[in-house]
MMTF fields as JSON, N, C-alpha, C and O atoms, coordinates in Angstrom:
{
  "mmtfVersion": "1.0.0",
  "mmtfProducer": "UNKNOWN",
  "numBonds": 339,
  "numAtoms": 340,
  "numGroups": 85,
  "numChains": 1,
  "numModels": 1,
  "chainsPerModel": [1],
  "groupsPerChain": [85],
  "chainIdList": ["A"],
  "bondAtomList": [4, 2, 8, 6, 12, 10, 16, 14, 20, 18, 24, 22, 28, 26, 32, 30, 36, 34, 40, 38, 44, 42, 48, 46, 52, 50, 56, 54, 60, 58, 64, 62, 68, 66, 72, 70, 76, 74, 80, 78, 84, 82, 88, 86, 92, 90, 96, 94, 100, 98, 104, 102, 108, 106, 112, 110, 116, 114, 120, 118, 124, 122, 128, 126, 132, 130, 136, 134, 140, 138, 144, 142, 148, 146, 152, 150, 156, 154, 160, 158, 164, 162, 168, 166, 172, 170, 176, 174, 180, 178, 184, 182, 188, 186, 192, 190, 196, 194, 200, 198, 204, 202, 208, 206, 212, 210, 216, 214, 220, 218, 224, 222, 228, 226, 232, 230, 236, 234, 240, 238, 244, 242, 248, 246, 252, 250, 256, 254, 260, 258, 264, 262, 268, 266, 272, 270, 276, 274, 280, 278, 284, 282, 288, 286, 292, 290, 296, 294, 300, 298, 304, 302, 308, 306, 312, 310, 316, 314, 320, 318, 324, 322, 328, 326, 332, 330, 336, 334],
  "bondOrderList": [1, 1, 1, 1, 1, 1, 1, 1, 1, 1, 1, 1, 1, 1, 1, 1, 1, 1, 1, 1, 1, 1, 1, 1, 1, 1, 1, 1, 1, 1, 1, 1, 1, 1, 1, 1, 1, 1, 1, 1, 1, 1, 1, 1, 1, 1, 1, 1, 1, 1, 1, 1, 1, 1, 1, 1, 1, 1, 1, 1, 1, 1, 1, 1, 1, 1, 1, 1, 1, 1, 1, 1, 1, 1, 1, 1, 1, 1, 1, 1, 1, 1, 1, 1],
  "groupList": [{"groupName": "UNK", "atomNameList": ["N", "CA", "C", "O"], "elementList": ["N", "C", "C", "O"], "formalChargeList": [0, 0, 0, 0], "bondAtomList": [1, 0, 2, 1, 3, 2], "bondOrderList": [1, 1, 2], "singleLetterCode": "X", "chemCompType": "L-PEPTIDE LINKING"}],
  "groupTypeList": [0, 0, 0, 0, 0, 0, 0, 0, 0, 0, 0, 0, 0, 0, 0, 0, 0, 0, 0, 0, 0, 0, 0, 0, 0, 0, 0, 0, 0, 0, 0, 0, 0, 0, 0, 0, 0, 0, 0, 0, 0, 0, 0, 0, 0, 0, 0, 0, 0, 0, 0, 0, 0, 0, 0, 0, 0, 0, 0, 0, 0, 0, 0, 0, 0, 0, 0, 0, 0, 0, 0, 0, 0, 0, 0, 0, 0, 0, 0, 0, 0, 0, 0, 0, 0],
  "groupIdList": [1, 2, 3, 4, 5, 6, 7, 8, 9, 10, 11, 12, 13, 14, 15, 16, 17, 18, 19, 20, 21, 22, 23, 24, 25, 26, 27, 28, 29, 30, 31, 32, 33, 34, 35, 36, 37, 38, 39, 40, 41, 42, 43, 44, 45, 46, 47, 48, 49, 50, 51, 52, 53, 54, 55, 56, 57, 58, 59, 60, 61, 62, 63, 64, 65, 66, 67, 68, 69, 70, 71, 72, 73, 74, 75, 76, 77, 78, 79, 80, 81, 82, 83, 84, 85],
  "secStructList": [7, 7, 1, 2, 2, 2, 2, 6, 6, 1, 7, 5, 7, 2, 2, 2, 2, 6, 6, 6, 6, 7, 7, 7, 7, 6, 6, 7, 7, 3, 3, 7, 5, 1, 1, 1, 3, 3, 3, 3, 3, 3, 3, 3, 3, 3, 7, 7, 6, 6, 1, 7, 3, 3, 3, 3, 3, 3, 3, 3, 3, 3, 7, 7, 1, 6, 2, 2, 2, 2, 2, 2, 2, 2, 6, 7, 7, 7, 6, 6, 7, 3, 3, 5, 7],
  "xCoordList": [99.298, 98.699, 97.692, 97.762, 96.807, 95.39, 95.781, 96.687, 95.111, 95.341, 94.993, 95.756, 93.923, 93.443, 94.262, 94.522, 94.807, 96.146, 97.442, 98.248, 97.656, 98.5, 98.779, 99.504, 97.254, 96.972, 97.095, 97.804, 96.629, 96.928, 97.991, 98.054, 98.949, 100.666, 101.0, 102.165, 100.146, 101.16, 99.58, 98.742, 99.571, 98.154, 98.52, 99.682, 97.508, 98.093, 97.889, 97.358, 98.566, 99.147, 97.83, 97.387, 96.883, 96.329, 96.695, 96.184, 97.541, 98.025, 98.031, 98.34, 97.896, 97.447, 96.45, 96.077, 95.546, 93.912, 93.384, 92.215, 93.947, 94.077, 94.479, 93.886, 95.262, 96.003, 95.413, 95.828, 94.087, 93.191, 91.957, 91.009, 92.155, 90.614, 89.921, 88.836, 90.007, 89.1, 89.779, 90.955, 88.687, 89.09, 88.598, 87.537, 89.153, 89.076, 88.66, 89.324, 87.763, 87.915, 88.505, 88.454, 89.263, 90.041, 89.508, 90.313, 88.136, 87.645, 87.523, 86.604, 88.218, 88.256, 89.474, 90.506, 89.38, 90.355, 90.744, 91.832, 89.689, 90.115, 89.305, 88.675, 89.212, 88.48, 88.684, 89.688, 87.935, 87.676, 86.864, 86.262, 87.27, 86.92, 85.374, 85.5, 84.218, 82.407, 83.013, 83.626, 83.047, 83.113, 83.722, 84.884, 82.812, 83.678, 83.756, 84.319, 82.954, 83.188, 84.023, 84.51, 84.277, 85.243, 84.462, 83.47, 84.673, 83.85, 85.334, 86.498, 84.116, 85.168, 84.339, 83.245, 85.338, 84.572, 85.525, 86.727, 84.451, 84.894, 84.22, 83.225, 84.819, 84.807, 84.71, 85.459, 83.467, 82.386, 82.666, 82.888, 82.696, 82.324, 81.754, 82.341, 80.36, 79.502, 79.705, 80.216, 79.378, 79.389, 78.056, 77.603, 77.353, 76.217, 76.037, 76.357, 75.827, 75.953, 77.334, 78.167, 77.495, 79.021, 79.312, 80.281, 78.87, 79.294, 79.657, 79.613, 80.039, 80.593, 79.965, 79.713, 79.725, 79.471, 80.031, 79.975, 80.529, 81.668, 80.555, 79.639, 80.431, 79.718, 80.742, 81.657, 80.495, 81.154, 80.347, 79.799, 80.443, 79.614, 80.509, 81.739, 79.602, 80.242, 80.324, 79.192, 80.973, 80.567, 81.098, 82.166, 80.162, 80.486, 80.309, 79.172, 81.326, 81.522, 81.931, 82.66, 81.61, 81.852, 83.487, 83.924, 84.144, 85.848, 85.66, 85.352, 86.025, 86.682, 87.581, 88.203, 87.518, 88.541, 89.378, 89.503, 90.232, 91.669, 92.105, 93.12, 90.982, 91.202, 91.289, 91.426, 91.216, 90.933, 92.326, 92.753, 92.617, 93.994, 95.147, 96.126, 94.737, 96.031, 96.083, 97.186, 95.055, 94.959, 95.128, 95.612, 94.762, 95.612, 97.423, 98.229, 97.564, 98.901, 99.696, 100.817, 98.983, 99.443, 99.258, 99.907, 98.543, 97.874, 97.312, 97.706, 96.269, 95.456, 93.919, 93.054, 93.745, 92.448, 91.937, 92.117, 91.589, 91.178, 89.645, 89.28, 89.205, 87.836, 87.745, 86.763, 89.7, 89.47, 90.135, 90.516, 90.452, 90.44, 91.769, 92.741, 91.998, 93.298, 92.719, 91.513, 93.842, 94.049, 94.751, 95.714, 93.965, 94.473, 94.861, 94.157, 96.94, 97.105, 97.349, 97.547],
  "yCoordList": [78.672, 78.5, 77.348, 76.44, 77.463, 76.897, 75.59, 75.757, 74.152, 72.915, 73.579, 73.499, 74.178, 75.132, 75.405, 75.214, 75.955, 77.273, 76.435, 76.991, 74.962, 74.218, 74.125, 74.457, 73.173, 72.466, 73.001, 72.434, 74.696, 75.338, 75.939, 76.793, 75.232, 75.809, 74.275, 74.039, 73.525, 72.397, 71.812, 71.003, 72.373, 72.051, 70.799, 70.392, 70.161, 68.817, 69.246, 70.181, 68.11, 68.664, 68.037, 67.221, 68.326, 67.669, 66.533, 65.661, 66.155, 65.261, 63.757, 62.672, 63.682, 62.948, 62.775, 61.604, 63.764, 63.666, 63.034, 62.682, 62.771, 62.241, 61.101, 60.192, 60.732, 58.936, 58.315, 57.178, 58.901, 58.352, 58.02, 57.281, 58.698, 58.706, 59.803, 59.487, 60.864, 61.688, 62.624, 62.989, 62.97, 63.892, 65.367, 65.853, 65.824, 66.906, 68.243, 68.238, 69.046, 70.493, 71.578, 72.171, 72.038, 73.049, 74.073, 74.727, 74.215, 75.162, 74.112, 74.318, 73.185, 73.018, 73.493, 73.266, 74.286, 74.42, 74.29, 74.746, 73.411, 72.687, 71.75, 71.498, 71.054, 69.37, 69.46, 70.081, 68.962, 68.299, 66.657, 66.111, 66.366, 64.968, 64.996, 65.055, 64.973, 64.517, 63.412, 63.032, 62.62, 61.26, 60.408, 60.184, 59.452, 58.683, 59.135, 58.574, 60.383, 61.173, 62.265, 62.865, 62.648, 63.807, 65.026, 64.686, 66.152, 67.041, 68.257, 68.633, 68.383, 69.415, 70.648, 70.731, 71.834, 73.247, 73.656, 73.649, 73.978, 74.769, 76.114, 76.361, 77.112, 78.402, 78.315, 77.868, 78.925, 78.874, 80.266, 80.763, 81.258, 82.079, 82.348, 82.108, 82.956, 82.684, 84.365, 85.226, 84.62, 85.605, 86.517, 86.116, 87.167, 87.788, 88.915, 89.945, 89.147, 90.333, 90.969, 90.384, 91.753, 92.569, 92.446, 93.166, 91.552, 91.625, 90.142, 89.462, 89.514, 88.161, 88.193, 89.137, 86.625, 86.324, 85.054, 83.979, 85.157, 84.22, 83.531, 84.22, 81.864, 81.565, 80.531, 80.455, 79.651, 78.271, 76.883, 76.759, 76.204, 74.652, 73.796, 73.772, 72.998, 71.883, 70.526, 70.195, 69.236, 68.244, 67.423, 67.605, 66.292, 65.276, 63.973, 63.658, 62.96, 61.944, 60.862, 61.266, 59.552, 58.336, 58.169, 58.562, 57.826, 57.111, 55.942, 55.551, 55.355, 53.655, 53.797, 54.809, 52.836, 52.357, 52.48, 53.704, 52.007, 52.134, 53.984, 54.574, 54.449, 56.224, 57.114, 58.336, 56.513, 56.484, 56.324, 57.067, 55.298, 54.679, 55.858, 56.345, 56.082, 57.076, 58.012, 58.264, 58.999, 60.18, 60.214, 61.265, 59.064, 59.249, 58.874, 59.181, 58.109, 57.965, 58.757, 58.873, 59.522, 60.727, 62.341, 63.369, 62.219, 63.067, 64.477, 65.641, 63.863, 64.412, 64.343, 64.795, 63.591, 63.256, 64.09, 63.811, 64.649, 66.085, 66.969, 67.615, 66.793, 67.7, 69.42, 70.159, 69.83, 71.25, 71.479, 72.627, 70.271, 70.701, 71.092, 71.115, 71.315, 71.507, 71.85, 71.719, 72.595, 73.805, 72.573, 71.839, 72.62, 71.738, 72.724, 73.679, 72.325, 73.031, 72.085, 72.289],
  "zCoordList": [136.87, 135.557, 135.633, 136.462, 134.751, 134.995, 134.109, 133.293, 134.207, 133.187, 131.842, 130.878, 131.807, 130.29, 129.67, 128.482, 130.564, 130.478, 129.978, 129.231, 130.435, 130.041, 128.462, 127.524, 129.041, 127.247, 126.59, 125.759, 126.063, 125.47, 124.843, 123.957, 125.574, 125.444, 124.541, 124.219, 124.267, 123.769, 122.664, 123.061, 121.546, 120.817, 119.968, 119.966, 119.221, 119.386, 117.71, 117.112, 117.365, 115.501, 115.094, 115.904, 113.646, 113.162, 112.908, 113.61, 112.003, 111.49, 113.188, 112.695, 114.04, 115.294, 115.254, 115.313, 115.141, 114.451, 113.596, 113.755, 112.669, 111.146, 111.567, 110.985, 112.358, 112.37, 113.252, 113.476, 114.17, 115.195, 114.12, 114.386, 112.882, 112.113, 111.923, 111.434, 112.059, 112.143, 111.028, 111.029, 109.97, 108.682, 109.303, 108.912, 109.964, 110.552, 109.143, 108.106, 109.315, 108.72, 108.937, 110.015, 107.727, 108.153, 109.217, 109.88, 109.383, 110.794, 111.99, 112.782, 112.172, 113.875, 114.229, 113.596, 115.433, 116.133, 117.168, 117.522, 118.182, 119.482, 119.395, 118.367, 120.567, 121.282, 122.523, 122.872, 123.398, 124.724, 124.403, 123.479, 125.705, 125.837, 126.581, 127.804, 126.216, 127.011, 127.14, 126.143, 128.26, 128.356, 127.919, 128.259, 126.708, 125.887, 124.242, 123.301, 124.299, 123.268, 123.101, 124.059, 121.597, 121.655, 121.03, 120.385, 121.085, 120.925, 119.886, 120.02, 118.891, 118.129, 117.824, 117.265, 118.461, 118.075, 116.89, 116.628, 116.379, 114.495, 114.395, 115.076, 113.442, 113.526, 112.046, 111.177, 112.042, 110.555, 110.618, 111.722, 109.165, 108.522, 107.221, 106.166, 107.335, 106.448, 105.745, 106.461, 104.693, 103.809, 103.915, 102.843, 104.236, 104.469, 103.297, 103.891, 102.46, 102.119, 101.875, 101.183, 102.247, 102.4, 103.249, 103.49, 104.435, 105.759, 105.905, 104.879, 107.152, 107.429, 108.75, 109.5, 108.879, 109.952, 110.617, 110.021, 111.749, 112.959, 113.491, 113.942, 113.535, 115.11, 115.101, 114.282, 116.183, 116.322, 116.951, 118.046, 116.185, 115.775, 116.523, 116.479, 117.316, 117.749, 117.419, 117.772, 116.892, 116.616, 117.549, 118.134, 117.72, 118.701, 118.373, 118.023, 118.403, 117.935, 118.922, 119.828, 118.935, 120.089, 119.976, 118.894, 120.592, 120.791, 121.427, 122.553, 120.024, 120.303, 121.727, 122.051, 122.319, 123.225, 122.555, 122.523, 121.836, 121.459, 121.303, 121.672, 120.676, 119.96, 121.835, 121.898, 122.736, 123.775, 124.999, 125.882, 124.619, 125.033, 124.315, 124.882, 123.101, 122.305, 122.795, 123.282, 122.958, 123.424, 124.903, 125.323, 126.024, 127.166, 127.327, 128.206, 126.086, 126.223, 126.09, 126.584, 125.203, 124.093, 125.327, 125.133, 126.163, 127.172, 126.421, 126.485, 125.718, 125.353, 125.551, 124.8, 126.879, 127.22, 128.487, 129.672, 128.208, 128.842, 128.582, 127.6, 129.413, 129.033, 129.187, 129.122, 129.499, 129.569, 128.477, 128.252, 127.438, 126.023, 125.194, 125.949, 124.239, 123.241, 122.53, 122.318, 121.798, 120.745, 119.386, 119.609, 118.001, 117.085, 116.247, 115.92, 115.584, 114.262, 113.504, 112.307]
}
């Protein structure tokens, strides 16, 4: 099984998200670590007409040293990423 493949088996609760700082939107549903940034993909659906439309937006934000320290303590510092509920 792949580290992907790991992380994915163990997604990290919002509410961890929330106590690092980050007011997360109900459409993110994972993160990886760029560096000393964290990166959040969110899953937008927009209304078109009668139809809908799926893409996914990324946001990327700096990590304090300390927000940094948590998430490796926490072993969540990973650039092949987690699954957030």
């Amino acid at each position: 099984m792949s580290e992907a493949e790991n992380n994915n088996d163990k997604p990290v609760p919002r509410t961890f998200m929330e106590e690092l700082g980050f007011d997360l939107p109900e459409e993110a549903f994972s993160f990886y670590i760029d560096g000393s940034d964290i990166v959040f993909n969110l899953q937008i659906v927009e209304e078109v007409g009668c139809d809908f439309r799926f893409y996914e937006q990324q946001e990327k934000f700096p990590l304090t040293d300390e927000q940094i320290e948590k998430l490796k303590d926490a072993g969540y510092y990973s650039k092949e990423g987690f699954l957030i509920l």
